CSV table of C-alpha atoms in Angstrom, one decimal:
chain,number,residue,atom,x,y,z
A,10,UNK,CA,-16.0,12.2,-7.9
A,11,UNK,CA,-16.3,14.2,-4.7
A,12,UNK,CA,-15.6,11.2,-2.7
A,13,UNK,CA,-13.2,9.2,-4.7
A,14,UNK,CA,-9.5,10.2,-4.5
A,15,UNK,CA,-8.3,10.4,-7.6
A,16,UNK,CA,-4.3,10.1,-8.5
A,17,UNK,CA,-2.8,10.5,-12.1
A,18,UNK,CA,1.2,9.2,-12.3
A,19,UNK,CA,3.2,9.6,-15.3
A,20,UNK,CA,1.4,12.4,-17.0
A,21,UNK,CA,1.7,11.7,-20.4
A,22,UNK,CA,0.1,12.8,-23.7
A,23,UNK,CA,-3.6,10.7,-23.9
A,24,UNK,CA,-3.5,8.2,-26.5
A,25,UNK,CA,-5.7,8.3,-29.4
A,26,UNK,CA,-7.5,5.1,-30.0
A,27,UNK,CA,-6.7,2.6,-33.2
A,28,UNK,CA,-9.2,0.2,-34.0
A,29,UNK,CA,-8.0,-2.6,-35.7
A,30,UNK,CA,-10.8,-5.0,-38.1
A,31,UNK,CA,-11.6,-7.1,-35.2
A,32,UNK,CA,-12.6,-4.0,-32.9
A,33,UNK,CA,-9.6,-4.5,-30.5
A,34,UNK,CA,-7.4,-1.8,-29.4
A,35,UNK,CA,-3.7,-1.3,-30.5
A,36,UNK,CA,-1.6,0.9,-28.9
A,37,UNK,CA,1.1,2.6,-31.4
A,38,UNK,CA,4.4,2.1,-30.6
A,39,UNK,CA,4.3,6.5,-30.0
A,40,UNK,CA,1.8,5.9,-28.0
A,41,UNK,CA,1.7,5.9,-24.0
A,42,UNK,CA,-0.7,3.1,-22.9
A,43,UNK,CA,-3.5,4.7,-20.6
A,44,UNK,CA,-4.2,2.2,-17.6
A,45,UNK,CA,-7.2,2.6,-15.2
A,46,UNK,CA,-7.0,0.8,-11.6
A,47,UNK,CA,-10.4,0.9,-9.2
A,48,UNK,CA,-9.5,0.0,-5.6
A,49,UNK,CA,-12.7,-0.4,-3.5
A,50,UNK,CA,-11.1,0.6,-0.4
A,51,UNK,CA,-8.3,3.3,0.9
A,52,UNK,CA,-4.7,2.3,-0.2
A,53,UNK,CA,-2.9,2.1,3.4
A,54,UNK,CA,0.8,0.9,4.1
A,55,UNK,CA,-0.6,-2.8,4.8
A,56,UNK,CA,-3.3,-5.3,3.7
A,57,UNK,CA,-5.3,-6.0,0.9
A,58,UNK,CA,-5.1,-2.4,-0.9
A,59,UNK,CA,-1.8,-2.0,0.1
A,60,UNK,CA,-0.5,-5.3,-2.2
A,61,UNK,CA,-2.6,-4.1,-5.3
A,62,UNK,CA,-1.1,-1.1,-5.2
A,63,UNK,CA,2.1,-2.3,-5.2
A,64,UNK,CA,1.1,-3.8,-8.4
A,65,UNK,CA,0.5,-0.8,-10.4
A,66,UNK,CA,3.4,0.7,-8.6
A,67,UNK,CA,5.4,-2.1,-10.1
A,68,UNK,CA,3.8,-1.4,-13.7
A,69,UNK,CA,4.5,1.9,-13.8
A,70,UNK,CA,8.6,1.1,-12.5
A,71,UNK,CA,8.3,-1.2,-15.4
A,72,UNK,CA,7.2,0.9,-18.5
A,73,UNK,CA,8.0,4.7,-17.2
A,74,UNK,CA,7.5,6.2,-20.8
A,75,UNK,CA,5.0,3.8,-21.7
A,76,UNK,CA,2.1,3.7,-19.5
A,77,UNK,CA,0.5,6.5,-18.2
A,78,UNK,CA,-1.4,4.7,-14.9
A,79,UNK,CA,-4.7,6.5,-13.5
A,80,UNK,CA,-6.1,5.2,-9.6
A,81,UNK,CA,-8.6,5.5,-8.1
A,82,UNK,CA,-9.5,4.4,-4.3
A,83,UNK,CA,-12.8,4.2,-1.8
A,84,UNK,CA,-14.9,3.2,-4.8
A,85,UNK,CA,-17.1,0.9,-2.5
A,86,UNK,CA,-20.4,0.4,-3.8
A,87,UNK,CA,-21.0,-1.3,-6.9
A,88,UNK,CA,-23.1,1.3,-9.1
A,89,UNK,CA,-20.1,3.6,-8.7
A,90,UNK,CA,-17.6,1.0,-9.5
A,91,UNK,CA,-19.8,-0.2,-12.9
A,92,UNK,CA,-19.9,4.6,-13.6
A,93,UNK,CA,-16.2,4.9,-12.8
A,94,UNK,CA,-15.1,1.8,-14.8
A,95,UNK,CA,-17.0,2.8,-17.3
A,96,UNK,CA,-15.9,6.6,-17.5
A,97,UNK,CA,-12.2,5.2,-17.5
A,98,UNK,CA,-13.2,3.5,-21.1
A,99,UNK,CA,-14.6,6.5,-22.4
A,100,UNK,CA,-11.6,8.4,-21.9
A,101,UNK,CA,-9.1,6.3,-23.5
A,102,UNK,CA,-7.5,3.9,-20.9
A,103,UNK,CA,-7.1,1.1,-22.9
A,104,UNK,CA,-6.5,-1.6,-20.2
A,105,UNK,CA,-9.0,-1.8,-16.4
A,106,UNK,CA,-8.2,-3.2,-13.6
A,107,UNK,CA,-10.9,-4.3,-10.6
A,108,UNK,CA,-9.1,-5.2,-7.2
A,109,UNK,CA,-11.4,-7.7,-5.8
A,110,UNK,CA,-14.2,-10.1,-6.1
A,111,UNK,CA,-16.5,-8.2,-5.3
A,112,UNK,CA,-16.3,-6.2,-8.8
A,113,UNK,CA,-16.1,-9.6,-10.6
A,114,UNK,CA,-19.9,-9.8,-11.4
A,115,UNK,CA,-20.0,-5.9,-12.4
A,116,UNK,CA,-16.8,-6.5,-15.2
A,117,UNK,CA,-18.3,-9.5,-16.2
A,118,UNK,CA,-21.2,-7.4,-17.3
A,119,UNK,CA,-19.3,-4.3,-18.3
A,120,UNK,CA,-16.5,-5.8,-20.3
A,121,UNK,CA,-18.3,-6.9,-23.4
A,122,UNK,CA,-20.1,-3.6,-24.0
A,123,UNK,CA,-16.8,-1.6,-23.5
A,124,UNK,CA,-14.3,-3.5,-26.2
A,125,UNK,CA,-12.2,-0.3,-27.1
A,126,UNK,CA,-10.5,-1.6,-23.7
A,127,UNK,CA,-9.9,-4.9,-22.2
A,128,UNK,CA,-10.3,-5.9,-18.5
A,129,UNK,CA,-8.2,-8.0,-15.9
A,130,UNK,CA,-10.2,-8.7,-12.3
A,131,UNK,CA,-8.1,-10.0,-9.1
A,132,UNK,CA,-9.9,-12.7,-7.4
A,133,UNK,CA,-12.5,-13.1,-10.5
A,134,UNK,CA,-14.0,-16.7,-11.1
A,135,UNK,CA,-13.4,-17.5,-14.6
A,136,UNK,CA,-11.9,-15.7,-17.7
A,137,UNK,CA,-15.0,-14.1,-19.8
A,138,UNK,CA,-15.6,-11.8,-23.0
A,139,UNK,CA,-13.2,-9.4,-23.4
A,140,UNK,CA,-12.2,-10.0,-19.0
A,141,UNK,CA,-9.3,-12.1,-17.5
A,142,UNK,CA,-8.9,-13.3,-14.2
A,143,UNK,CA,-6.1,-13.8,-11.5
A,144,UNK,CA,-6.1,-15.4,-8.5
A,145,UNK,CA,-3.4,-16.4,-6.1
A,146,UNK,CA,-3.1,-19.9,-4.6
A,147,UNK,CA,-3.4,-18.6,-1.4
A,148,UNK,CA,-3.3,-22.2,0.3
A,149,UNK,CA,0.2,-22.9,-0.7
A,150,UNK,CA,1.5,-20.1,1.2
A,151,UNK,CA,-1.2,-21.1,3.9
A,152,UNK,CA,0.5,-25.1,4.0
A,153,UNK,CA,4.0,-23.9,4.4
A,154,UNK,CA,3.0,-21.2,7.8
A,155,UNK,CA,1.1,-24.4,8.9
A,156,UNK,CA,4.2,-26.3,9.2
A,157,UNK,CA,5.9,-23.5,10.9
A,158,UNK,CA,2.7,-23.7,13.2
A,159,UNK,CA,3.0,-27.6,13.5
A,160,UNK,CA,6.3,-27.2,15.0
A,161,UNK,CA,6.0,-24.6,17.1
A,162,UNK,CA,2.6,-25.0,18.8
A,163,UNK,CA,3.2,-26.0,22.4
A,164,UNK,CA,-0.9,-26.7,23.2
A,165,UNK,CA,-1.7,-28.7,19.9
A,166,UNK,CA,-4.5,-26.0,19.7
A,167,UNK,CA,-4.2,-23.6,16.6
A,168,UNK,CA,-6.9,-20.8,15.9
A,169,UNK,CA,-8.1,-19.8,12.9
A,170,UNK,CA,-10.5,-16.5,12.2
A,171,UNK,CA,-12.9,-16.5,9.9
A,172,UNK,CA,-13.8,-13.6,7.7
A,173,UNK,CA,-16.4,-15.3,5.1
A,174,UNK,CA,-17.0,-18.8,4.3
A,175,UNK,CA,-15.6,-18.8,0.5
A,176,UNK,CA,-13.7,-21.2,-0.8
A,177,UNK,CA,-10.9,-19.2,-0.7
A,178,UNK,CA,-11.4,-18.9,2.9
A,179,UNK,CA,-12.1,-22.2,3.6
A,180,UNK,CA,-8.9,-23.9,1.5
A,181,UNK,CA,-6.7,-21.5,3.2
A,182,UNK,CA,-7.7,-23.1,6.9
A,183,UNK,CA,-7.8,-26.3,5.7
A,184,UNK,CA,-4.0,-26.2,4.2
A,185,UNK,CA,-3.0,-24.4,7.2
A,186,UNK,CA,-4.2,-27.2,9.3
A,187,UNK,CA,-3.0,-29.7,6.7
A,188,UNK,CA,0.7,-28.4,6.7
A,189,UNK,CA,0.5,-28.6,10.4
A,190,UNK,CA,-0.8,-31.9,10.5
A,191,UNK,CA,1.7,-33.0,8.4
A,192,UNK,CA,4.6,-33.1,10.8
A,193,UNK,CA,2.5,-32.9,14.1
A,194,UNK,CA,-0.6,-35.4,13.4
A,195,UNK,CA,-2.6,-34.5,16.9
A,196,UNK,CA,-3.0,-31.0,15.7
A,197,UNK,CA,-6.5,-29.1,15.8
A,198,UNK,CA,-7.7,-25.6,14.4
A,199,UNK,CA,-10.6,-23.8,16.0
A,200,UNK,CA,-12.5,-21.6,13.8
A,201,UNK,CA,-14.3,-18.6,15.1
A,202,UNK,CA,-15.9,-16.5,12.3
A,203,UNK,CA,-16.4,-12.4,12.5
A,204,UNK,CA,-18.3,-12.0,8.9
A,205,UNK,CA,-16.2,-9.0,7.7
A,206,UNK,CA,-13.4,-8.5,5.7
A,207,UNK,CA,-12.2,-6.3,7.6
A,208,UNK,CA,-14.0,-5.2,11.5
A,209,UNK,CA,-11.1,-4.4,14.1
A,210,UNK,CA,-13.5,-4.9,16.8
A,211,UNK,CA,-14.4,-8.9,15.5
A,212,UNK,CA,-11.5,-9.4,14.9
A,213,UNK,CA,-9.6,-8.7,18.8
A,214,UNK,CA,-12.7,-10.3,19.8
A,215,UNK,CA,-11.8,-13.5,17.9
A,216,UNK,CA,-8.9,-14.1,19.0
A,217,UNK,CA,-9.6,-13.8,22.5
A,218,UNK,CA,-11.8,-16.5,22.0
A,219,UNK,CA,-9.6,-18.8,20.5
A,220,UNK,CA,-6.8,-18.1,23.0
A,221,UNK,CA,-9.6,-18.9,25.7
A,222,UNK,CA,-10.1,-21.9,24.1
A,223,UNK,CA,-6.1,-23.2,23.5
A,224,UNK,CA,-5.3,-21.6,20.6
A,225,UNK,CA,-1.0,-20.8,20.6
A,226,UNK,CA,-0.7,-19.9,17.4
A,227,UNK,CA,-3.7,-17.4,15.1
A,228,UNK,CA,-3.9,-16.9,11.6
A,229,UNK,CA,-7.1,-16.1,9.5
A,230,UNK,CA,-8.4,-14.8,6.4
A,231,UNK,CA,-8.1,-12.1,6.7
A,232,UNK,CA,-5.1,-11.8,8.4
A,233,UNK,CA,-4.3,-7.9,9.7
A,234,UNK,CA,-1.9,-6.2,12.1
A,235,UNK,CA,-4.8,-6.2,14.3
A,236,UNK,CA,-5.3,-10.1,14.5
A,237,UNK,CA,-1.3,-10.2,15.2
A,238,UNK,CA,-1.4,-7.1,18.1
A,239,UNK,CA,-4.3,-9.1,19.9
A,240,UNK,CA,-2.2,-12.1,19.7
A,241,UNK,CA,1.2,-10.2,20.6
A,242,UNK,CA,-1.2,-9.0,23.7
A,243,UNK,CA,-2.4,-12.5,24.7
A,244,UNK,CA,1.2,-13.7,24.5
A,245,UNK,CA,0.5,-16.1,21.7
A,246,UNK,CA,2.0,-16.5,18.2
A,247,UNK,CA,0.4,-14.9,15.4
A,248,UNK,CA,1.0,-16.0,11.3
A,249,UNK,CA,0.6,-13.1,8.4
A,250,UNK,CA,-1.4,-14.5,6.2
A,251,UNK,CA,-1.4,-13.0,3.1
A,252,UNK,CA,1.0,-10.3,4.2
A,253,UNK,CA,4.0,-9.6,6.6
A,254,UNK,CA,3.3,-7.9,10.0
A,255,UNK,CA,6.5,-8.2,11.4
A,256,UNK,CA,6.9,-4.2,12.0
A,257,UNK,CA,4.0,-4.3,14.2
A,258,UNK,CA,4.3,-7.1,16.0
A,259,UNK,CA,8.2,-8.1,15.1
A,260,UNK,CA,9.0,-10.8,18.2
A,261,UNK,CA,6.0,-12.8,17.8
A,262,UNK,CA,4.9,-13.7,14.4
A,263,UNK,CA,5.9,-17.0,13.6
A,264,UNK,CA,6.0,-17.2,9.8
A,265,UNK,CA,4.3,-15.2,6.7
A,266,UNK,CA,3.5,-14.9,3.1
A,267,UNK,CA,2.6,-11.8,1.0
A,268,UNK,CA,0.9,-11.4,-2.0
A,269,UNK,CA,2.5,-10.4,-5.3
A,270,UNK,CA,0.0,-9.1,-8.1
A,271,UNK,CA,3.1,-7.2,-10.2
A,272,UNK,CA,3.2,-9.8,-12.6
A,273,UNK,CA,-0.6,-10.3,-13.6
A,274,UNK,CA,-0.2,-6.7,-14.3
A,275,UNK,CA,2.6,-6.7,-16.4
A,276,UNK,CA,2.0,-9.8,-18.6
A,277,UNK,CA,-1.9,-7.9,-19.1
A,278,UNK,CA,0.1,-4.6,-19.9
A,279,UNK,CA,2.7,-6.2,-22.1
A,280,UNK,CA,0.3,-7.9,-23.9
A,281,UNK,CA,-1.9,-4.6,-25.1
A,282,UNK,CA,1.4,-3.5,-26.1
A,283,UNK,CA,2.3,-6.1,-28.0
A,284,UNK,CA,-1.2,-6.0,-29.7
A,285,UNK,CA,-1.9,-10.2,-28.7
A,286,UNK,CA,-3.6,-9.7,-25.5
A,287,UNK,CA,-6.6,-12.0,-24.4
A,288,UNK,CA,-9.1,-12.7,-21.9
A,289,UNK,CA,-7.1,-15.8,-19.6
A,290,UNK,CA,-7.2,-17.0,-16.3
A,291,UNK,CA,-3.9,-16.8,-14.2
A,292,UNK,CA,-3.9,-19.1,-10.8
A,293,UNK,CA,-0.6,-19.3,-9.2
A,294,UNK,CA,1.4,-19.9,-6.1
A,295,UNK,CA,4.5,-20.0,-5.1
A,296,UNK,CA,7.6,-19.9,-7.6
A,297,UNK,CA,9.1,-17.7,-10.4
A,298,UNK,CA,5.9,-15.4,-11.7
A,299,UNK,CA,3.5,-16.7,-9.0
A,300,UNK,CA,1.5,-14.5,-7.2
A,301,UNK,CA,2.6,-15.7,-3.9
A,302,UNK,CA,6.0,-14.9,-2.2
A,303,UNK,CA,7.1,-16.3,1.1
A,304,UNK,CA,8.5,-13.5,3.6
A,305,UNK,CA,9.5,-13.3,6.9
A,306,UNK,CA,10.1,-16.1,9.9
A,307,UNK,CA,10.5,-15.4,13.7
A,308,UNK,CA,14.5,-16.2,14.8
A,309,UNK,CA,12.8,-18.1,17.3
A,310,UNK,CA,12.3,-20.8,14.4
A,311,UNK,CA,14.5,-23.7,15.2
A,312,UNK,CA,17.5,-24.4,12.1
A,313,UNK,CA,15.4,-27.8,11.3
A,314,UNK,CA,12.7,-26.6,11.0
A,315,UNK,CA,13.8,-23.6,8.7
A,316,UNK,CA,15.5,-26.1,6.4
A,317,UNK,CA,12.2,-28.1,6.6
A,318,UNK,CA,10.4,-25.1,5.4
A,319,UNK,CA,13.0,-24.8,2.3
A,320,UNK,CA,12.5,-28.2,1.4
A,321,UNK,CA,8.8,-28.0,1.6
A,322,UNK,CA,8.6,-24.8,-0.4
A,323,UNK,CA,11.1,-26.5,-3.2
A,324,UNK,CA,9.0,-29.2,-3.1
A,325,UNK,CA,5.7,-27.2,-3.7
A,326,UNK,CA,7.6,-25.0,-6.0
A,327,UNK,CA,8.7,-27.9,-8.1
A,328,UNK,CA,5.2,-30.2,-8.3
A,329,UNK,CA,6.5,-32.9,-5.7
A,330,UNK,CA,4.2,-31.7,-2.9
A,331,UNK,CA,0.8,-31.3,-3.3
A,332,UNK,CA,-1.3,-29.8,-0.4
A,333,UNK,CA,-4.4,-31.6,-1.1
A,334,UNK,CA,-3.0,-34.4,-2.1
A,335,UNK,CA,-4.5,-37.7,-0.4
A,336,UNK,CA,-5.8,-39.0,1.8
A,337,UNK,CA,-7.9,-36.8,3.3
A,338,UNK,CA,-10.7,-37.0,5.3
A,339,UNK,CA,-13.0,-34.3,5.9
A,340,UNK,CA,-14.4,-33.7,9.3
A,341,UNK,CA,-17.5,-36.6,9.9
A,342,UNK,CA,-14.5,-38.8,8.8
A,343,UNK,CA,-16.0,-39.1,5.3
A,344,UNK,CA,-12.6,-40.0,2.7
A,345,UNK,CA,-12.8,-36.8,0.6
A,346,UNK,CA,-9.5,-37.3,-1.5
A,347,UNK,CA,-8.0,-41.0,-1.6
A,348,UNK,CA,-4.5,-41.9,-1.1
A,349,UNK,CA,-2.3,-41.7,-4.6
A,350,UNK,CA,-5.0,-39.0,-6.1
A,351,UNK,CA,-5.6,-35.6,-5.5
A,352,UNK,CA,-8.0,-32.6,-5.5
A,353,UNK,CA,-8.5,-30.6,-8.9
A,354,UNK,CA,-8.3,-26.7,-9.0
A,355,UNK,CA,-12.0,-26.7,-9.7
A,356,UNK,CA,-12.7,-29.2,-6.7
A,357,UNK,CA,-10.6,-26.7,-4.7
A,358,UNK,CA,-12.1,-23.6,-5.6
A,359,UNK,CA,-15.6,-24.7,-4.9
A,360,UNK,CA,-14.5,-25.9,-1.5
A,361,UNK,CA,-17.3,-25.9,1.1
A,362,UNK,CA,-16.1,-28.5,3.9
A,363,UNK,CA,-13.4,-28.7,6.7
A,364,UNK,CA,-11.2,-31.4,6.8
A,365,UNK,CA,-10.9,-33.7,9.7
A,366,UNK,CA,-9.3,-31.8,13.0
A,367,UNK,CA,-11.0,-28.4,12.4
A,368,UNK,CA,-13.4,-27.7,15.3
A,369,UNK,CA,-15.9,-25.4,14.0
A,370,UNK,CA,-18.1,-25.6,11.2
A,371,UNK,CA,-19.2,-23.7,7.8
A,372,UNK,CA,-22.3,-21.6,8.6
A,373,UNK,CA,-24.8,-22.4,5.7
C-alpha cells in the first residue's frame, strides 16, 4: 500500500471470527468489532470525504471499546478498491464500508464471495447479497436552499453547475428550481455542466458563465468552496449544497445543507453487534435519523422568509410537503406529474429530464 494512507484508531485486540450455521459473522460480546472504511479520495476538512469521515468518526465516538475502525484514503481506481476491500475481509474486519458510487458495482461483486463480513455502500443503487445501500435525499435539502434562492434572487436568473448528468444530479437542480418556483413562479436555472466531480478550473469557469448570463444566486452538484469563492468574487450569492462553506465565503452564502452519514454507520455497526444485521436499503432526508441536516443561513435572510424556511422544513419533515409533488411539467411543457399525484422514489431516482424553467439540457 505504498500509496494508500493507511490509519488504524482504537487499537484493540483483533477479533477471532465465529461462524454461526448460516455462515454469518457474530461478534462475541468480548469481542472488539473490526470495521474497514475505503475512501477513494484524500479526507480534507470539507466536501465529500470530509462528511464520510465524520461518519466513522462518529462510530468510533459511539462504541470506543467496541469497535476497532481501520481507514483507508486515495484508493481511486477500481482494481485497488476490489484488492483492498478484499484484504480487509481476510483480516477479520467484520463489517466494509465503500464511500461512493463509484465502488457500488465492485461490492456488488465482492460481497457475496466474502460472507465472513457484510458490506454497506453510500450512494449504492439497490440492497444486494450480503451489501446494503444508503443514500441521502439530497433534493429535499436542495427544495428548501431553493426557497431561500426564490426569495432572494434579485435577476429571476439562478445558476446551476453541473458535475454529471445522474439522477442524483439532475433531481437536485430540478428541486432547487422547484423550491424557488414555488414562492417566485417567473424563476429560471441555467445549467452549465463541467463533467467532473471535482475540477477547480471547470468549476470557476462555470460560474463565470452563469453570472455572464444572469445568474444571482449558484449552487451545483457538486457544490465546493470553490464554486462559492468564484461567486463571493463575482459579487453573487452562492448555496452549499451538500455541505456548509460559510468559513470560506461567510457574508455571501445564502443558505446550506450538509450531509450526515453517522447514522447509516451506526444502525450497520449496531446491527453486527447485535448479531441481526442484513443487507437493506436506507433513503432518507431530512428529520430525526436522516442523512440530511440543514445548516447555516446568511443574516441577510429576511425574518419571513426564515420562518418560511421552518415551516417548509416541518412540513417536509412531517410528509405534508412533497417536492415532486404535482403538477409538474417538464421542460417541452409535457405534464410529467399531474396535480393530486406525485413522483415515486424509483421514478425519482431514474430521473433523466428537466422540469419546465431550466435553460439547458441533459447531454445524452
Amino acid at each position: 500500500m505504498t500509496d494508500h494512507t493507511r490509519r488504524r484508531l482504537l487499537g484493540g485486540i483483533a477479533a477471532a471470527s465465529l461462524w454461526s450455521g448460516m455462515g454469518f459473522p457474530v461478534v462475541r460480546a468480548q469481542e472488539t468489532l473490526k470495521v474497514g472504511v475505503i475512501h477513494m479520495g484524500a479526507i480534507s476538512n470539507t466536501g465529500w470525504e470530509y462528511y464520510q469521515a465524520e461518519a466513522w468518526r462518529a462510530l468510533q465516538a459511539k462504541y470506543p471499546n467496541q469497535v476497532e475502525v481501520t481507514v483507508l484514503e486515495n484508493v481511486a481506481d477500481i482494481q485497488s478498491v476490489e484488492r483492498q476491500f478484499r484484504q480487509l475481509a481476510v483480516q477479520g474486519h467484520k463489517l466494509l464500508f465503500g464511500t461512493t458510487f463509484s465502488q457500488y458495482a465492485s461490492l456488488r461483486k465482492l460481497a457475496p464471495q466474502l460472507p465472513q463480513s457484510h458490506f454497506e455502500c453510500c450512494a449504492g443503487i439497490e440492497a444486494g447479497r450480503n451489501l446494503g445501500v444508503f443514500e441521502a435525499r439530497h433534493y429535499e435539502g436542495a427544495y428548501l436552499t431553493g426557497i431561500a434562492a426564490g426569495r432572494m434572487t434579485k435577476s429571476g436568473v439562478l445558476g446551476w453547475v453541473g458535475a454529471f448528468p445522474v439522477p442524483q444530479v439532475i433531481y437536485s437542480l430540478n428541486a432547487f428550481l422547484l423550491g424557488a418556483q414555488s414562492v417566485n413562479p417567473d424563476v429560471v436555472l441555467k445549467l452549465v455542466w463541467v463533467n467532473a466531480w471535482v475540477d477547480p478550473a471547470k468549476e470557476r469557469d462555470a460560474v463565470s458563465t452563469l453570472v455572464s448570463q444572469g445568474a444571482d444566486v449558484i449552487s451545483g452538484s457538486p457544490n465546493t468552496p470553490v464554486q462559492s469563492e468564484a461567486a463571493r468574487s463575482a459579487g453573487v450569492w452562492s448555496i452549499g449544497n451538500t455541505g456548509d462553506f460559510s468559513e470560506f465565503v461567510q457574508e455571501t452564502q445564502l443558505a446550506s445543507f450538509e450531509l450526515d452519514w453517522s447514522p447509516a454507520h451506526i444502525e450497520a455497526t449496531q446491527a453486527v453487534l447485535d448479531g441481526n444485521w442484513e443487507p437493506v436499503g436506507r433513503w432518507r432526508g431530512i428529520g430525526d435519523g436522516g442523512f440530511i441536516r440543514m445548516a447555516t443561513r446568511s443574516p441577510a435572510l429576511p425574518a419571513s422568509v426564515n420562518t418560511e424556511l421552518d415551516a417548509a422544513e416541518a412540513a417536509i419533515i412531517a410528509g405534508e410537503l412533497k417536492p415532486f409533488a404535482g403538477p409538474i411539467r417538464d421542460q417541452s411543457g409535457k405534464e410529467r406529474v399531474a396535480p393530486g399525484t406525485e413522483l415515486s422514489d424509483g421514478d425519482i431516482n431514474s430521473m433523466t429530464w428537466l422540469v419546465e424553467g431550466v435553460q439547458g439540457r441533459v447531454p445524452t
